[in-house]
Amino acid sequence: MARELNEENRKEAYCKVLACTAVGAAESNCDKLFPKLVKVVVPQSLHEDYPVKLLACANRICTDEPYGWSVDPQEPDLGDDTTFADLYESWFKKIVWQL
Amino acid sequence: MRKSTILIATVLAVQLLGAIALSQVLELEEAKLLQPRVPIKSDSGRVIGTTTVHVIRCRLFIATVADSGRITDSSNWKVLADGRAVAIEGVRWSEADSLTVRLIGPFEGYDRLTVSLLGGKPVLVDISEAAVGSRKWGFGKGTVIDLNLRRLAEQKALFAFDYDFNVSMVEHYLSAGGGDLWFRSLSLNVTSEGTIGSDDEVRNGSESSLGIAAHPYYFVGGLIYGAELFVSYQVETQMNAGEDELFDVINERLKFGVEGEIPYTNVPMYKLHTVTGYTRLAMPLTLSLQYLPQAGDGDTYNDLARFDIKARYELALSPYLILQAEWRYSRFLDVPPVLDQSVSYHSLTFAQDLDVVKSKLGFLALMLGRGEEIQGQHFVFYRISSGRRGPAFEDIEEQSFGFGTYF
């Protein structure tokens, strides 16, 4: 069964998406990780490929069990000051939805 | 009798006013055609695969909770495709954004789509940005220019300028995304890698190429890995320091290659970062194999046919301190007796991110375990390198320190 698309589940899925892109974020520590993401800027060194990887991982994680959500095919825009928390608010929350 | 007529008239008036008010408040701001990936579910509700549907994502100026029912009623929406009405199969609110609505339907293959709500002004649907999965060509994406200026730690004052330049002229996104493979793109790339030194003792030369590359991504063990398959036309030069003709073209030929990130090799770093608690890309081991057919007479290393193998691995010892190892091996074909059949090259680089000055020293972070994220754009580095590598294949034994940046 698909999980309900609420804030808690969405944050959990986002942690898994970050883990999938191999950024050292442990999904089991998602509660601890989130306050930290607010101040962590996406490194410039990741900008080239990271939007593609994020979208690929979002497709992979969110459309599969246990979530079963739909994902718009939109890569995030990364600015010099974009934090991982910004990505959650401005990108991830908007592309994930329930059919 | 009269009372009920007044009552009906009042109800109609209220409904009419409500519709007018709603259409004014719910004016569409923008509409965009997308092809999202959606799960296919079995009768029991389990996900058994994925597919894509066509969606028009609409953004409203303002909406209230009271509007919700009318907005999700598909009869209040009208989509015209090349002037003809198209049936809307579903309307979905965004859970995270109370102003976003998705219309689901057979919207593919039209030149012009418009959408209107409650008989309001039609809004032209943006069909140009279907992003991944479209046939859209980009320009100037994936540009990386990497520059290093280094001072060789020798008796003499030797300087070298390394560069690595990679520009994707055009990129074509592919829609294949099923299973564990996600094709990113096909691209037309211009690349150039080389060293310009202050003396002949510095290994000088460049390899520049124009080529087509495919970039698949794939998933193994919960992590994503990338790869590149390419065919390029390459020009190799050697530098004549201090002479009028600064560069000699020593070769022109095709080359074929594949480069891939090796699964699981980044898991130890990934685990370490999980323990230390900072967010950092844990790079896997990258291996590349390329084949260059014979060019010219085939009597020197430069023009013999050869296979090149390259391995690169990076350890992020702290958020600011990186250790990078590189190994190259060239195996030549039909080698004249006076030449070795193979040569190798290796280097070890300690790179210190300059953002450390804004925080704490990298080696302290290594001991203390915690730190903030590396920015990774400007480095000072110390490098030990030894062996021979193309295109010059001169025997070198170097220690150098320098400044590196990329943008």
Coordinates of C-alpha atoms in Angstrom, one line a residue:
Chain A
M1 CA 0.0 0.0 0.0
A2 CA 1.2 3.5 -0.8
R3 CA 2.1 5.7 2.1
E4 CA 0.2 8.8 2.8
L5 CA 1.9 11.9 1.4
N6 CA 2.3 13.9 4.6
E7 CA 5.1 16.0 5.9
E8 CA 6.7 13.2 8.0
N9 CA 6.7 10.7 5.2
R10 CA 7.9 13.2 2.7
K11 CA 10.8 14.2 4.8
E12 CA 11.7 10.6 5.3
A13 CA 11.6 10.0 1.5
Y14 CA 13.8 13.1 1.0
C15 CA 16.4 11.7 3.3
K16 CA 16.4 8.5 1.3
V17 CA 16.8 10.5 -1.9
L18 CA 19.8 12.3 -0.5
A19 CA 21.3 9.0 0.6
C20 CA 20.7 7.6 -2.9
T21 CA 22.8 10.4 -4.4
A22 CA 25.5 9.2 -2.1
V23 CA 25.6 12.4 -0.1
G24 CA 26.5 11.2 3.4
A25 CA 23.1 11.5 4.9
A26 CA 21.9 8.5 6.8
E27 CA 18.2 8.0 6.4
S28 CA 17.9 6.5 9.9
N29 CA 19.1 9.8 11.3
C30 CA 16.6 11.8 9.3
D31 CA 15.3 13.7 12.4
K32 CA 18.8 14.7 13.4
L33 CA 19.8 15.4 9.8
F34 CA 17.0 17.9 8.9
P35 CA 18.0 20.7 11.3
K36 CA 21.5 20.4 9.9
L37 CA 20.4 20.6 6.3
V38 CA 19.2 24.2 6.9
K39 CA 22.7 25.5 7.0
V40 CA 24.4 23.1 4.6
V41 CA 24.9 24.6 1.2
V42 CA 24.9 22.3 -1.8
P43 CA 28.6 22.3 -2.8
Q44 CA 29.6 24.0 -6.0
S45 CA 31.4 20.8 -7.0
L46 CA 28.1 19.0 -7.2
H47 CA 26.3 21.5 -9.3
E48 CA 27.1 19.9 -12.7
D49 CA 25.5 16.5 -12.2
Y50 CA 23.6 16.8 -9.0
P51 CA 20.2 18.0 -10.3
V52 CA 20.1 15.0 -12.7
K53 CA 21.0 12.6 -9.9
L54 CA 18.5 14.1 -7.5
L55 CA 15.7 13.7 -10.0
A56 CA 16.7 10.2 -10.9
C57 CA 16.8 9.3 -7.2
A58 CA 13.5 11.0 -6.5
N59 CA 11.9 8.9 -9.3
R60 CA 13.6 5.8 -7.9
I61 CA 12.6 6.3 -4.3
C62 CA 9.3 8.0 -4.4
T63 CA 7.5 5.9 -7.1
D64 CA 8.6 2.7 -5.5
E65 CA 7.4 0.9 -2.3
P66 CA 6.7 1.9 0.3
Y67 CA 5.7 5.4 -1.0
G68 CA 4.1 4.9 -4.4
W69 CA 3.9 8.6 -5.2
S70 CA 4.2 10.4 -8.6
V71 CA 7.1 12.6 -9.5
D72 CA 7.2 15.5 -11.9
P73 CA 10.2 15.4 -14.2
Q74 CA 11.8 18.6 -13.1
E75 CA 15.4 19.1 -12.0
P76 CA 16.1 21.5 -9.2
D77 CA 17.7 24.9 -9.8
L78 CA 20.9 25.2 -7.7
G79 CA 22.1 28.6 -6.7
D80 CA 25.3 29.5 -4.9
D81 CA 23.5 29.7 -1.6
T82 CA 21.0 26.8 -2.1
T83 CA 21.0 24.6 1.0
F84 CA 19.7 21.1 1.2
A85 CA 16.8 22.4 3.2
D86 CA 16.0 24.9 0.4
L87 CA 16.0 22.0 -2.0
Y88 CA 13.4 20.3 0.1
E89 CA 11.1 23.3 0.2
S90 CA 11.5 24.7 -3.3
W91 CA 11.9 21.5 -5.3
F92 CA 11.1 18.2 -3.6
K93 CA 7.8 19.2 -2.0
K94 CA 6.6 20.5 -5.4
I95 CA 7.5 17.7 -7.6
V96 CA 6.1 14.8 -5.4
W97 CA 2.4 14.2 -5.5
Q98 CA -0.1 11.4 -5.2
L99 CA -2.1 10.2 -8.2
Chain B
M1 CA -45.4 30.3 -4.4
R2 CA -43.9 33.6 -4.6
K3 CA -41.7 32.9 -1.6
S4 CA -40.2 29.8 -3.3
T5 CA -39.6 31.6 -6.5
I6 CA -37.7 34.3 -4.6
L7 CA -35.8 31.6 -2.8
I8 CA -34.8 29.8 -6.1
A9 CA -33.9 33.2 -7.6
T10 CA -31.7 34.0 -4.6
V11 CA -30.0 30.6 -4.7
L12 CA -29.3 31.0 -8.4
A13 CA -28.0 34.5 -7.8
V14 CA -25.7 33.3 -5.0
Q15 CA -24.4 30.5 -7.1
L16 CA -23.8 32.8 -10.0
L17 CA -22.0 35.4 -7.8
G18 CA -20.0 32.6 -6.3
A19 CA -18.9 31.4 -9.7
I20 CA -18.0 34.9 -10.8
A21 CA -16.1 35.5 -7.5
L22 CA -14.4 32.1 -7.9
S23 CA -13.3 32.7 -11.4
Q24 CA -11.9 36.1 -10.5
V25 CA -10.0 34.8 -7.5
L26 CA -8.8 31.6 -9.1
E27 CA -7.3 33.1 -12.2
L28 CA -4.6 31.0 -13.5
E29 CA -1.0 32.2 -13.2
E30 CA 0.8 29.7 -15.3
A31 CA 0.3 26.2 -16.8
K32 CA 3.0 23.7 -17.8
L33 CA 2.9 20.4 -19.6
L34 CA 4.8 17.6 -17.8
Q35 CA 5.3 13.9 -18.2
P36 CA 5.7 12.7 -14.6
R37 CA 6.6 9.1 -13.6
V38 CA 3.8 7.5 -11.7
P39 CA 3.6 4.1 -10.0
I40 CA 1.5 1.2 -11.5
K41 CA -0.3 -0.6 -8.7
S42 CA -1.7 -4.0 -8.4
D43 CA -5.3 -4.7 -7.2
S44 CA -3.9 -5.1 -3.7
G45 CA -2.3 -1.7 -3.9
R46 CA 1.3 -2.8 -4.2
V47 CA 3.6 -1.0 -6.7
I48 CA 4.5 -3.3 -9.6
G49 CA 6.1 -0.8 -11.9
T50 CA 6.1 2.7 -13.2
T51 CA 4.8 4.5 -16.2
T52 CA 4.4 8.1 -17.3
V53 CA 1.2 10.2 -17.8
H54 CA 0.6 13.6 -19.2
V55 CA -0.1 16.4 -16.8
I56 CA -0.8 20.1 -17.1
R57 CA 0.5 21.6 -13.9
C58 CA -1.5 24.8 -13.2
R59 CA -0.6 27.5 -10.7
L60 CA -3.3 29.7 -9.3
F61 CA -3.0 33.2 -8.0
I62 CA -4.9 32.5 -4.8
A63 CA -7.3 29.9 -3.5
T64 CA -9.0 29.0 -0.2
V65 CA -10.0 25.8 1.4
A66 CA -13.6 26.5 0.4
D67 CA -12.6 26.5 -3.3
S68 CA -11.2 23.1 -3.1
G69 CA -14.3 21.1 -4.2
R70 CA -14.9 23.3 -7.3
I71 CA -11.3 23.2 -8.4
T72 CA -11.1 19.4 -8.2
D73 CA -14.3 19.1 -10.3
S74 CA -13.0 18.5 -13.8
S75 CA -16.1 19.9 -15.4
N76 CA -15.0 23.4 -14.2
W77 CA -11.8 23.1 -16.3
K78 CA -11.5 23.3 -20.1
V79 CA -8.4 22.2 -22.0
L80 CA -8.2 23.0 -25.7
A81 CA -5.7 21.1 -27.8
D82 CA -5.1 22.7 -31.2
G83 CA -8.6 24.3 -30.8
R84 CA -10.4 21.1 -29.8
A85 CA -11.6 20.2 -26.3
V86 CA -9.8 17.3 -24.7
A87 CA -11.3 15.2 -21.9
I88 CA -9.7 15.7 -18.5
E89 CA -9.2 12.4 -16.7
G90 CA -8.5 13.7 -13.3
V91 CA -7.7 16.8 -11.2
R92 CA -5.2 16.6 -8.3
W93 CA -4.3 19.2 -5.7
S94 CA -0.6 19.4 -4.7
E95 CA -0.3 18.3 -1.1
A96 CA 2.6 20.7 -0.5
D97 CA 1.5 23.7 -2.4
S98 CA -2.1 24.9 -2.0
L99 CA -1.9 26.9 -5.2
T100 CA -0.9 24.1 -7.5
V101 CA -3.3 21.8 -9.4
R102 CA -2.5 19.0 -11.8
L103 CA -4.8 18.1 -14.7
I104 CA -4.3 14.6 -16.0
G105 CA -5.3 13.6 -19.5
P106 CA -4.2 12.7 -23.1
F107 CA -2.3 16.0 -23.7
E108 CA 0.6 14.6 -25.7
G109 CA 1.4 15.6 -29.3
Y110 CA -0.3 18.9 -29.7
D111 CA 1.3 22.1 -30.9
R112 CA -0.9 24.4 -28.8
L113 CA -2.7 23.8 -25.5
T114 CA -4.8 26.2 -23.5
V115 CA -6.4 25.7 -20.2
S116 CA -9.2 27.7 -18.5
L117 CA -11.0 27.5 -15.2
L118 CA -14.7 28.3 -14.7
G119 CA -14.9 29.9 -18.1
G120 CA -12.1 32.4 -17.3
K121 CA -9.5 33.6 -19.6
P122 CA -7.6 30.7 -21.3
V123 CA -3.9 30.4 -20.3
L124 CA -1.4 29.1 -22.9
V125 CA 0.2 25.9 -21.6
D126 CA 4.0 25.9 -21.7
I127 CA 4.9 22.8 -23.7
S128 CA 8.5 23.6 -24.2
E129 CA 9.9 22.6 -20.9
A130 CA 8.9 18.9 -20.6
A131 CA 12.5 18.5 -19.2
V132 CA 13.8 15.0 -18.8
G133 CA 11.8 12.8 -21.2
S134 CA 11.5 15.5 -23.8
R135 CA 13.3 15.9 -27.1
K136 CA 14.7 19.2 -26.1
W137 CA 18.3 20.2 -26.8
G138 CA 20.2 22.4 -24.4
F139 CA 23.2 24.5 -25.0
G140 CA 26.3 25.1 -22.9
K141 CA 25.4 22.6 -20.1
G142 CA 27.9 20.7 -18.2
T143 CA 30.7 23.2 -18.6
V144 CA 33.7 22.4 -16.4
I145 CA 37.0 24.3 -16.5
D146 CA 39.6 23.1 -14.0
L147 CA 42.8 25.1 -13.7
N148 CA 45.9 24.4 -11.6
L149 CA 49.0 26.5 -11.2
R150 CA 51.8 24.6 -9.5
R151 CA 55.4 25.1 -8.5
L152 CA 57.5 22.1 -8.8
A153 CA 59.5 21.3 -5.7
E154 CA 62.8 21.0 -7.5
Q155 CA 66.2 22.8 -7.3
K156 CA 65.3 24.9 -10.3
A157 CA 62.3 27.2 -10.4
L158 CA 59.8 25.3 -12.5
F159 CA 56.2 26.2 -13.0
A160 CA 53.4 24.4 -14.7
F161 CA 49.9 25.3 -15.6
D162 CA 47.5 22.4 -15.9
Y163 CA 44.1 22.7 -17.3
D164 CA 41.1 20.5 -17.9
F165 CA 38.4 22.0 -20.0
N166 CA 35.1 20.2 -20.8
V167 CA 32.1 21.9 -22.5
S168 CA 29.0 20.1 -23.6
M169 CA 28.0 22.0 -26.7
V170 CA 24.6 20.4 -27.0
E171 CA 22.8 17.9 -24.8
H172 CA 19.9 15.7 -25.7
Y173 CA 17.9 14.3 -22.9
L174 CA 16.5 10.8 -23.3
S175 CA 13.3 9.5 -21.9
A176 CA 14.5 6.0 -21.1
G177 CA 14.1 5.6 -17.3
G178 CA 12.8 2.2 -16.7
G179 CA 14.3 -0.4 -14.4
D180 CA 17.6 0.5 -12.8
L181 CA 18.9 2.5 -15.7
W182 CA 18.3 6.2 -16.1
F183 CA 19.7 7.6 -19.3
R184 CA 20.7 11.2 -18.8
S185 CA 21.7 12.4 -22.1
L186 CA 23.6 12.3 -25.3
S187 CA 26.0 15.2 -25.6
L188 CA 28.5 16.7 -28.1
N189 CA 31.5 17.6 -26.1
V190 CA 34.7 19.6 -26.5
T191 CA 37.4 18.6 -24.1
S192 CA 41.0 19.5 -23.7
E193 CA 43.4 18.4 -21.0
G194 CA 47.0 19.5 -20.9
T195 CA 50.1 21.0 -19.2
I196 CA 52.0 24.1 -20.1
G197 CA 55.3 24.4 -18.3
S198 CA 58.2 26.8 -18.0
D199 CA 60.8 24.3 -19.1
D200 CA 61.2 21.2 -21.2
E201 CA 61.7 19.3 -18.1
V202 CA 58.1 19.8 -17.3
R203 CA 55.9 17.3 -19.0
N204 CA 54.1 19.5 -21.6
G205 CA 51.4 18.6 -24.0
S206 CA 47.7 18.5 -24.6
E207 CA 44.9 16.2 -25.7
S208 CA 41.9 18.0 -27.3
S209 CA 38.9 16.3 -28.7
L210 CA 35.5 16.7 -30.1
G211 CA 33.2 13.8 -29.4
I212 CA 29.8 12.3 -28.7
A213 CA 29.1 10.9 -25.3
A214 CA 26.2 9.0 -23.7
H215 CA 25.7 9.3 -20.0
P216 CA 23.7 6.6 -18.3
Y217 CA 23.0 6.4 -14.6
Y218 CA 22.2 3.2 -12.8
F219 CA 21.4 2.1 -9.3
V220 CA 23.2 -0.5 -7.3
G221 CA 22.7 -1.2 -3.6
G222 CA 20.6 1.9 -3.0
L223 CA 23.2 4.3 -4.4
I224 CA 23.4 5.9 -7.8
Y225 CA 26.4 5.6 -10.1
G226 CA 27.2 7.3 -13.4
A227 CA 29.0 6.3 -16.6
E228 CA 30.1 7.7 -19.9
L229 CA 30.5 6.1 -23.3
F230 CA 32.2 8.2 -25.9
V231 CA 33.8 8.4 -29.4
S232 CA 35.9 11.4 -30.1
Y233 CA 38.2 12.9 -32.7
Q234 CA 41.4 13.8 -30.8
V235 CA 44.3 16.1 -31.6
E236 CA 47.5 15.7 -29.5
T237 CA 50.1 18.4 -29.1
Q238 CA 53.5 18.6 -27.6
M239 CA 54.9 22.0 -26.4
N240 CA 58.2 23.5 -27.4
A241 CA 59.0 25.8 -24.5
G242 CA 60.8 29.0 -25.6
E243 CA 60.5 28.3 -29.4
D244 CA 58.6 30.2 -32.0
E245 CA 56.3 27.3 -32.8
L246 CA 55.1 26.8 -29.2
F247 CA 53.0 23.7 -30.0
D248 CA 53.6 20.7 -32.4
V249 CA 50.6 18.7 -33.4
I250 CA 51.9 15.2 -33.0
N251 CA 48.8 13.2 -33.7
E252 CA 45.2 13.3 -34.9
R253 CA 43.0 10.3 -34.5
L254 CA 39.7 8.8 -33.3
K255 CA 39.4 7.4 -29.8
F256 CA 36.8 5.2 -28.2
G257 CA 36.2 4.9 -24.5
V258 CA 34.1 4.1 -21.5
E259 CA 34.3 5.5 -18.0
G260 CA 32.3 4.3 -15.1
E261 CA 31.9 4.6 -11.3
I262 CA 32.4 1.3 -9.6
P263 CA 29.6 0.2 -7.3
Y264 CA 30.1 -0.1 -3.6
T265 CA 33.6 1.5 -3.6
N266 CA 32.2 4.6 -2.0
V267 CA 30.3 2.7 0.7
P268 CA 33.2 3.0 3.3
M269 CA 33.3 6.8 2.8
Y270 CA 29.5 6.9 2.9
K271 CA 29.5 5.1 6.2
L272 CA 32.3 7.3 7.6
H273 CA 30.3 10.4 6.6
T274 CA 27.3 8.9 8.3
V275 CA 29.3 8.6 11.5
T276 CA 31.0 12.0 11.3
G277 CA 27.6 13.6 10.5
Y278 CA 28.6 15.9 7.7
T279 CA 27.1 15.9 4.3
R280 CA 29.5 15.2 1.6
L281 CA 29.5 13.4 -1.7
A282 CA 31.3 10.1 -1.3
M283 CA 32.9 9.5 -4.6
P284 CA 33.3 6.0 -5.8
L285 CA 36.3 4.6 -7.6
T286 CA 36.2 5.8 -11.2
L287 CA 37.7 3.6 -13.9
S288 CA 38.1 4.4 -17.6
L289 CA 39.2 2.4 -20.6
Q290 CA 40.0 3.9 -23.9
Y291 CA 41.4 2.7 -27.2
L292 CA 43.3 4.9 -29.6
P293 CA 44.1 3.3 -33.1
Q294 CA 47.5 3.8 -34.6
A295 CA 48.3 7.2 -36.1
G296 CA 51.3 8.0 -38.3
D297 CA 54.2 5.6 -38.7
G298 CA 53.6 3.8 -35.4
D299 CA 57.2 4.0 -34.3
T300 CA 56.9 6.2 -31.2
Y301 CA 54.7 6.1 -28.1
N302 CA 52.8 9.1 -29.5
D303 CA 51.5 7.3 -32.6
L304 CA 51.3 3.7 -31.6
A305 CA 47.9 2.1 -31.2
R306 CA 47.2 1.8 -27.5
F307 CA 44.8 1.0 -24.7
D308 CA 44.7 3.4 -21.7
I309 CA 43.3 2.5 -18.4
K310 CA 42.8 5.1 -15.7
A311 CA 41.7 4.8 -12.1
R312 CA 40.9 7.6 -9.8
Y313 CA 39.8 7.5 -6.1
E314 CA 39.2 10.2 -3.6
L315 CA 39.0 10.1 0.2
A316 CA 37.4 13.0 2.0
L317 CA 39.3 12.8 5.2
S318 CA 37.5 15.8 6.7
P319 CA 35.1 18.3 5.2
Y320 CA 38.1 20.3 4.0
L321 CA 40.9 17.8 3.4
I322 CA 40.9 15.5 0.4
L323 CA 43.3 12.8 -0.6
Q324 CA 43.1 11.9 -4.3
A325 CA 45.0 9.0 -6.0
E326 CA 45.3 8.6 -9.7
W327 CA 46.8 5.7 -11.7
R328 CA 47.2 5.4 -15.5
Y329 CA 48.4 2.5 -17.5
S330 CA 49.0 2.5 -21.3
R331 CA 49.5 -0.7 -23.2
F332 CA 50.9 -0.3 -26.7
L333 CA 50.2 -2.6 -29.7
D334 CA 52.8 -3.7 -32.3
V335 CA 55.6 -2.1 -30.4
P336 CA 59.1 -1.7 -32.0
P337 CA 61.8 -3.6 -30.0
V338 CA 63.4 -0.5 -28.6
L339 CA 60.3 0.6 -26.7
D340 CA 58.6 -0.8 -23.6
Q341 CA 55.3 -2.5 -24.3
S342 CA 53.6 -0.6 -21.5
V343 CA 54.1 2.4 -19.3
S344 CA 52.4 3.6 -16.2
Y345 CA 51.9 6.8 -14.2
H346 CA 50.6 7.5 -10.7
S347 CA 50.0 10.5 -8.6
L348 CA 48.9 11.3 -5.0
T349 CA 47.4 14.7 -4.2
F350 CA 46.6 16.2 -0.9
A351 CA 44.2 19.0 -1.5
Q352 CA 43.1 21.5 1.2
D353 CA 40.0 23.5 0.6
L354 CA 40.6 27.2 1.0
D355 CA 37.2 27.8 2.6
V356 CA 38.9 26.4 5.6
V357 CA 39.9 30.0 6.5
K358 CA 36.3 30.7 7.1
S359 CA 36.0 27.9 9.6
K360 CA 38.6 25.6 11.1
L361 CA 41.7 23.9 9.7
G362 CA 41.0 20.7 7.8
F363 CA 43.5 18.6 9.7
L364 CA 41.8 19.7 13.0
A365 CA 38.5 18.8 11.6
L366 CA 40.0 15.4 10.8
M367 CA 40.8 15.0 14.5
L368 CA 37.7 16.5 15.9
G369 CA 35.5 14.7 13.5
R370 CA 32.9 17.3 12.8
G371 CA 32.7 20.2 10.5
E372 CA 30.6 22.0 7.9
E373 CA 30.3 21.2 4.2
I374 CA 33.3 21.6 1.9
Q375 CA 32.7 24.1 -0.9
G376 CA 35.3 22.5 -3.0
Q377 CA 36.0 25.2 -5.5
H378 CA 39.4 26.6 -4.6
F379 CA 42.3 24.4 -3.3
V380 CA 45.9 24.5 -2.4
F381 CA 47.5 21.1 -3.0
Y382 CA 50.6 19.1 -2.7
R383 CA 51.2 16.4 -5.4
I384 CA 53.6 13.6 -5.8
S385 CA 53.7 12.1 -9.3
S386 CA 55.8 9.6 -11.1
G387 CA 55.9 7.7 -14.4
R388 CA 54.9 8.3 -18.0
R389 CA 51.6 9.4 -19.4
G390 CA 50.2 10.6 -22.7
P391 CA 50.5 12.5 -24.9
A392 CA 54.2 13.2 -24.3
F393 CA 55.1 10.0 -22.4
E394 CA 58.1 11.7 -20.9
D395 CA 59.6 10.0 -17.8
I396 CA 58.8 12.3 -14.9
E397 CA 59.4 12.2 -11.1
E398 CA 57.8 15.3 -9.6
Q399 CA 56.7 16.8 -6.4
S400 CA 54.7 20.0 -6.7
F401 CA 52.5 22.3 -4.8
G402 CA 50.1 24.8 -6.2
F403 CA 46.7 26.4 -6.4
G404 CA 43.7 24.8 -8.1
T405 CA 40.3 26.1 -9.0
Y406 CA 37.4 25.2 -11.1
F407 CA 34.3 26.9 -12.3

